[in-house]
C-alpha cells in the first residue's frame, strides 16, 4: 500500500488488513497447516492483541492459495440460545460473496422450509414468535457449514470469534460439539477467544463437552525486531524518519500490537516530513497515548475490588504481591491469592517467569504515574 505523506500509516483503531499484518509469519503458517489439514484450533490472546488481524491474513491467504472460503461468527456478549441462532444466521447471510453467497442463501431457504420458518431472518422469526424453541434452529444452522462444503465440493473454514461467550448459555457448548465432531472431513473450525482462562477452560476441562476438540494456540507478543522494522518502514514510506523511536517503542510496549501502533501513530504525528523524530517526540507521544487511554484505564480501575487494585499496583511497580515490599499497600500473603487469580483470569495479568506482569504495558505506566509508591 502507498500512503499519502499526510496520512498516518499506523491504523491503531481498527483490525489490520491482510497486507498490513507483520511479524506473524510463524503463527499464520501454523494456522494454515491446521486449517487445510482439517484440524480444529483455538486461538487465544488478550483483546487488542491482533487476533482479528491475523484472521484477516489467514482468510486472505486461504482464499488466494487454497480456494478455501471463510465464514465468521462473533459471539461477544452472547445472551441466550435464541441469540446464538440469530448470530449464526446473520453471519451466514453476511459472510460471503458471489457463488458462495448464492449457495448459502439457498441452504438458508431450505432450512427455513424444513423448520417452517418465515421467509425473513431468524431474528424476525423470534420477533414474531418469541416463544419459538431456538434449539432446532441452532441444530440446523450448525449443520449448514458441512452442507455448504458438500455443495461446493471443497472445504470451508468457520471462524468463531469471542468464543468464550458460549459459556454464558447453558448447553450451548454441548450443542456445538454434537455437530462439529462430525465435520472435520469437510469443515475446519477456528475458535478465537479474548478471555484466555475461560477460552482455554472450554477445551481443557475434562468436564466440558468440548474437551480435547481443538488444539490450543496462544498468540505471543510481536517480535521486537520485526515490530521496529515495521514502524521504521512506515515512517519512511511517508517521508519521515523514526530514528531511534522505532526500537524504543518496540521495547516500551513489549510487542503489544495495538499499543505499539498507537504509540507509533502519536510519534508520527510529532515528526516533521523530511526529518527524524527528535528526543522530545517520544515522551510527548507517550503522554498523548496515555491521555487517549485515561478514560479506559480509569473505568478498569474503578471496577476492581480493593485487593485486586492493590495487587495490580504492586505488580505495576515491579514488586511481587507476596513480598514485604508490598506492605505499604496493606497486602498480606493470605489476601493475595484470590485477587491475583481473578486478575489473571480476566486477562489483566499474566505469568512472567517466576512472577507476573501486566498484559498492557501502557496500563502499567498509567498506574505508576497515577499511584506512585
XYZ file of C-alpha atoms in Angstrom:
373
model
C 0.000 0.000 0.000
C 1.155 3.565 -0.746
C 0.428 6.145 1.943
C -0.053 9.845 1.401
C 2.586 11.767 3.387
C -0.197 13.430 5.372
C -1.984 10.157 6.236
C -0.881 8.198 9.278
C 0.279 4.701 8.286
C -0.493 3.290 11.745
C -4.125 2.041 11.991
C -4.331 1.652 15.765
C -8.123 1.901 15.965
C -9.196 -1.000 13.726
C -8.126 -4.541 12.809
C -5.380 -4.671 10.206
C -5.980 -5.762 6.646
C -4.073 -8.795 5.427
C -1.382 -6.702 3.710
C -0.773 -4.683 6.892
C -0.014 -7.640 9.166
C 3.630 -8.191 10.105
C 5.588 -10.393 12.477
C 3.046 -13.215 12.339
C 4.558 -15.490 9.696
C 5.032 -18.417 12.077
C 1.528 -18.145 13.520
C -0.014 -17.782 10.057
C 1.853 -20.840 8.761
C 0.730 -22.873 11.795
C -2.904 -21.891 11.258
C -2.794 -22.606 7.511
C -1.351 -26.061 8.135
C -4.051 -26.936 10.633
C -6.968 -25.458 8.712
C -6.031 -27.143 5.435
C -5.488 -30.404 7.315
C -8.952 -30.305 8.878
C -7.725 -29.811 12.442
C -9.713 -27.598 14.816
C -7.824 -24.756 16.504
C -8.439 -22.414 19.412
C -6.558 -19.111 19.089
C -6.148 -17.386 22.441
C -4.958 -13.839 23.081
C -5.995 -10.787 25.103
C -8.170 -8.160 23.460
C -6.383 -5.830 21.036
C -3.625 -8.376 20.567
C -4.166 -8.899 16.854
C -6.434 -11.967 16.648
C -8.792 -10.391 14.131
C -5.883 -9.030 12.104
C -4.330 -12.492 11.968
C -7.681 -13.993 10.932
C -7.850 -11.408 8.144
C -4.428 -12.540 6.928
C -5.451 -16.198 7.225
C -8.692 -15.714 5.282
C -6.878 -13.801 2.547
C -4.195 -16.478 2.234
C -6.685 -19.347 2.127
C -8.838 -17.607 -0.477
C -5.866 -16.853 -2.742
C -3.883 -20.067 -2.443
C -6.326 -22.803 -1.387
C -9.720 -21.661 -2.753
C -10.907 -22.108 0.826
C -13.521 -19.546 1.928
C -14.043 -18.281 5.477
C -17.286 -17.703 7.365
C -17.118 -15.601 10.536
C -19.370 -15.654 13.577
C -18.986 -13.286 16.556
C -20.260 -14.475 19.960
C -19.213 -11.476 22.056
C -21.831 -10.914 24.748
C -23.898 -13.954 23.769
C -27.108 -13.859 25.794
C -29.209 -16.932 25.007
C -29.760 -19.899 22.723
C -32.029 -17.736 20.578
C -29.234 -15.162 20.371
C -26.892 -17.921 19.155
C -29.361 -18.761 16.384
C -29.571 -15.093 15.393
C -25.749 -14.721 15.354
C -25.257 -17.810 13.177
C -27.994 -16.798 10.740
C -26.696 -13.226 10.421
C -23.124 -14.437 9.882
C -24.134 -16.794 7.091
C -26.195 -14.107 5.371
C -23.410 -11.503 5.505
C -20.287 -13.591 5.301
C -19.705 -14.401 1.656
C -19.934 -13.123 -1.891
C -20.533 -14.485 -5.380
C -21.352 -18.155 -5.828
C -20.728 -18.868 -2.145
C -23.353 -16.334 -1.106
C -25.854 -17.860 -3.532
C -25.211 -21.324 -2.062
C -25.576 -20.046 1.494
C -28.846 -18.313 0.747
C -30.208 -21.417 -0.942
C -29.282 -23.518 2.086
C -30.886 -20.976 4.421
C -34.081 -21.053 2.367
C -34.147 -24.845 2.583
C -33.632 -24.634 6.342
C -36.490 -22.149 6.639
C -38.758 -24.565 4.767
C -37.633 -27.571 6.829
C -38.260 -25.730 10.117
C -41.422 -23.954 8.952
C -39.807 -20.564 9.449
C -40.933 -17.395 7.754
C -39.111 -16.072 4.703
C -37.226 -13.408 6.692
C -34.255 -13.759 9.018
C -34.133 -15.791 12.215
C -34.192 -12.511 14.154
C -37.511 -11.657 12.501
C -38.825 -15.115 13.358
C -38.155 -14.603 17.061
C -39.568 -11.090 16.917
C -42.843 -12.511 15.600
C -42.823 -15.596 17.838
C -40.731 -15.018 20.996
C -41.795 -18.396 22.416
C -40.343 -20.312 19.454
C -37.918 -23.041 20.605
C -34.472 -21.969 19.313
C -32.741 -25.338 19.718
C -33.951 -26.942 16.452
C -32.968 -23.759 14.607
C -29.469 -23.830 16.145
C -29.131 -27.503 15.175
C -29.974 -26.655 11.583
C -27.634 -23.662 11.435
C -24.725 -25.578 12.973
C -25.092 -28.220 10.272
C -25.114 -25.672 7.458
C -21.290 -25.318 7.030
C -20.957 -29.017 6.244
C -23.820 -28.771 3.755
C -22.087 -25.771 2.173
C -18.802 -27.668 1.837
C -20.635 -30.585 0.252
C -22.435 -28.320 -2.215
C -19.264 -26.530 -3.348
C -17.173 -29.706 -3.298
C -14.374 -28.370 -1.097
C -13.530 -27.424 2.468
C -14.691 -24.242 4.223
C -13.391 -22.539 7.369
C -15.660 -21.267 10.137
C -14.090 -18.700 12.470
C -15.965 -18.219 15.728
C -14.695 -15.036 17.378
C -15.066 -14.303 21.109
C -15.949 -17.965 21.535
C -15.792 -17.695 25.318
C -19.267 -16.133 25.038
C -20.661 -19.639 24.547
C -20.040 -20.354 28.247
C -22.835 -17.936 29.224
C -25.541 -20.123 27.625
C -26.329 -23.427 29.316
C -25.934 -26.354 26.956
C -24.633 -24.326 24.025
C -21.119 -25.785 24.022
C -22.569 -29.307 24.079
C -24.817 -28.426 21.143
C -21.809 -27.118 19.190
C -19.819 -30.276 19.933
C -22.639 -32.532 18.778
C -22.150 -31.132 15.269
C -18.509 -30.169 14.835
C -17.227 -33.583 15.947
C -18.603 -34.961 12.667
C -17.382 -32.136 10.393
C -13.590 -32.496 10.181
C -13.690 -34.086 6.721
C -15.431 -31.041 5.224
C -15.155 -28.087 7.631
C -12.317 -26.540 9.638
C -13.045 -24.522 12.773
C -11.023 -21.727 14.363
C -12.286 -20.659 17.786
C -10.812 -17.303 18.831
C -11.059 -16.101 22.398
C -10.007 -12.925 24.212
C -10.522 -14.175 27.760
C -7.614 -16.633 27.878
C -8.556 -18.515 31.031
C -12.210 -19.071 30.124
C -11.494 -19.905 26.500
C -8.842 -22.442 27.439
C -11.101 -23.934 30.096
C -13.786 -24.701 27.499
C -11.377 -27.046 25.707
C -9.110 -28.298 28.503
C -11.570 -29.063 31.312
C -12.463 -32.754 31.172
C -15.952 -31.940 32.453
C -16.753 -29.657 29.485
C -18.334 -31.043 26.286
C -15.614 -29.502 24.070
C -12.750 -31.078 25.999
C -9.987 -32.071 23.570
C -11.889 -30.917 20.490
C -9.364 -28.257 19.399
C -5.649 -27.588 19.591
C -4.790 -24.533 21.690
C -2.554 -21.848 20.185
C -1.620 -18.747 22.183
C -0.788 -15.582 20.271
C 2.526 -14.188 21.570
C 3.691 -10.558 21.551
C 5.109 -9.287 18.288
C 8.858 -9.906 17.968
C 10.794 -6.728 18.701
C 12.952 -6.587 15.545
C 10.013 -7.171 13.183
C 7.924 -4.583 15.012
C 10.690 -1.965 14.959
C 11.269 -2.554 11.241
C 7.527 -2.273 10.569
C 7.442 1.113 12.306
C 10.589 2.381 10.586
C 9.365 1.303 7.139
C 6.067 3.131 7.520
C 7.769 6.293 8.678
C 9.994 6.079 5.614
C 7.011 5.445 3.317
C 5.542 8.785 4.462
C 8.814 10.721 4.125
C 9.630 10.656 7.828
C 12.343 9.108 9.954
C 11.517 7.335 13.213
C 15.141 7.493 14.288
C 15.655 5.551 17.487
C 11.920 5.787 18.157
C 11.058 2.523 16.389
C 13.312 0.430 18.627
C 12.276 2.360 21.726
C 8.572 1.790 21.025
C 9.128 -1.931 20.496
C 10.973 -2.120 23.810
C 8.473 0.044 25.677
C 5.398 -1.922 24.577
C 6.950 -5.354 24.822
C 5.439 -6.248 21.462
C 1.839 -5.429 22.376
C 0.345 -4.943 18.877
C -2.287 -2.253 19.388
C -0.322 -0.247 21.932
C 2.675 -0.283 19.588
C 0.591 1.091 16.712
C -0.930 3.744 18.959
C 2.476 4.949 20.147
C 3.882 4.839 16.612
C 0.941 6.948 15.406
C 1.484 9.537 18.132
C 5.218 9.661 17.353
C 4.475 10.016 13.627
C 2.139 12.916 14.386
C 5.043 14.701 16.107
C 7.646 14.058 13.417
C 8.172 16.552 10.576
C 8.340 15.457 6.945
C 11.961 15.008 5.909
C 13.270 14.991 9.476
C 13.977 12.361 12.131
C 11.933 12.189 15.313
C 13.661 14.343 17.927
C 14.383 13.459 21.561
C 11.237 15.175 22.816
C 8.864 13.466 20.393
C 8.589 10.061 22.067
C 7.869 11.356 25.592
C 5.228 13.637 24.084
C 3.803 10.699 22.092
C 3.640 8.587 25.232
C 1.876 11.346 27.146
C -0.659 11.704 24.320
C -1.266 7.947 24.190
C -1.847 7.770 27.946
C -4.229 10.702 27.601
C -6.231 8.785 24.994
C -6.394 5.746 27.249
C -7.059 7.532 30.522
C -10.824 7.021 30.442
C -10.468 3.314 29.667
C -7.919 2.804 32.429
C -9.940 4.799 34.961
C -13.013 2.668 34.231
C -10.996 -0.535 34.622
C -9.554 0.694 37.901
C -12.964 1.693 39.246
C -14.231 -1.834 38.607
C -11.520 -3.530 40.675
C -12.089 -4.896 44.144
C -9.856 -3.429 46.836
C -7.261 -6.181 46.935
C -7.285 -6.511 43.145
C -6.256 -2.865 42.877
C -3.528 -3.378 45.475
C -2.154 -6.444 43.705
C -2.213 -4.686 40.332
C -0.461 -1.653 41.802
C 2.253 -3.818 43.331
C 2.926 -5.688 40.080
C 2.903 -2.463 38.033
C 5.667 -1.146 40.288
C 7.725 -4.303 39.776
C 7.020 -5.897 43.157
C 5.775 -9.352 43.955
C 2.425 -9.012 45.737
C 3.717 -11.635 48.186
C 6.882 -9.697 49.063
C 7.481 -7.437 52.048
C 7.785 -4.522 49.649
C 4.003 -4.713 49.260
C 3.394 -3.970 52.927
C 2.804 -0.303 52.152
C -0.234 -1.410 50.172
C -1.541 -3.357 53.174
C -1.230 -6.617 51.219
C -0.916 -9.748 53.288
C 0.048 -13.087 51.772
C -3.251 -14.690 52.703
C -5.178 -11.928 50.894
C -3.244 -12.068 47.621
C -4.064 -15.403 46.022
C -7.729 -14.786 45.179
C -7.352 -11.309 43.588
C -4.234 -12.456 41.735
C -6.137 -15.382 40.242
C -9.064 -13.114 39.344
C -6.792 -10.655 37.512
C -5.113 -13.451 35.559
C -8.488 -14.913 34.584
C -9.662 -11.504 33.380
C -6.593 -11.171 31.180
C -5.183 -8.167 33.045
C -2.185 -10.029 34.464
C -0.196 -12.967 33.131
C 2.643 -15.076 34.449
C 6.148 -13.942 33.535
C 8.981 -16.200 34.600
C 8.653 -16.688 38.334
C 6.311 -13.721 38.747
C 3.618 -11.710 36.987
C 3.319 -8.769 34.631
C 0.549 -6.593 33.239
C -0.642 -7.642 29.793
C -0.961 -3.965 28.824
C 2.364 -2.132 29.308
C 0.703 1.269 28.986
C -1.665 0.378 31.824
C 1.402 -0.370 33.929
C 2.819 3.078 33.093
C -0.502 4.743 33.893
C -0.672 3.008 37.280
C 2.887 4.032 38.143
C 2.140 7.644 37.182
C -1.234 7.781 38.907
C -0.468 5.747 42.023
C 3.228 6.089 42.864
C 4.751 4.152 45.735
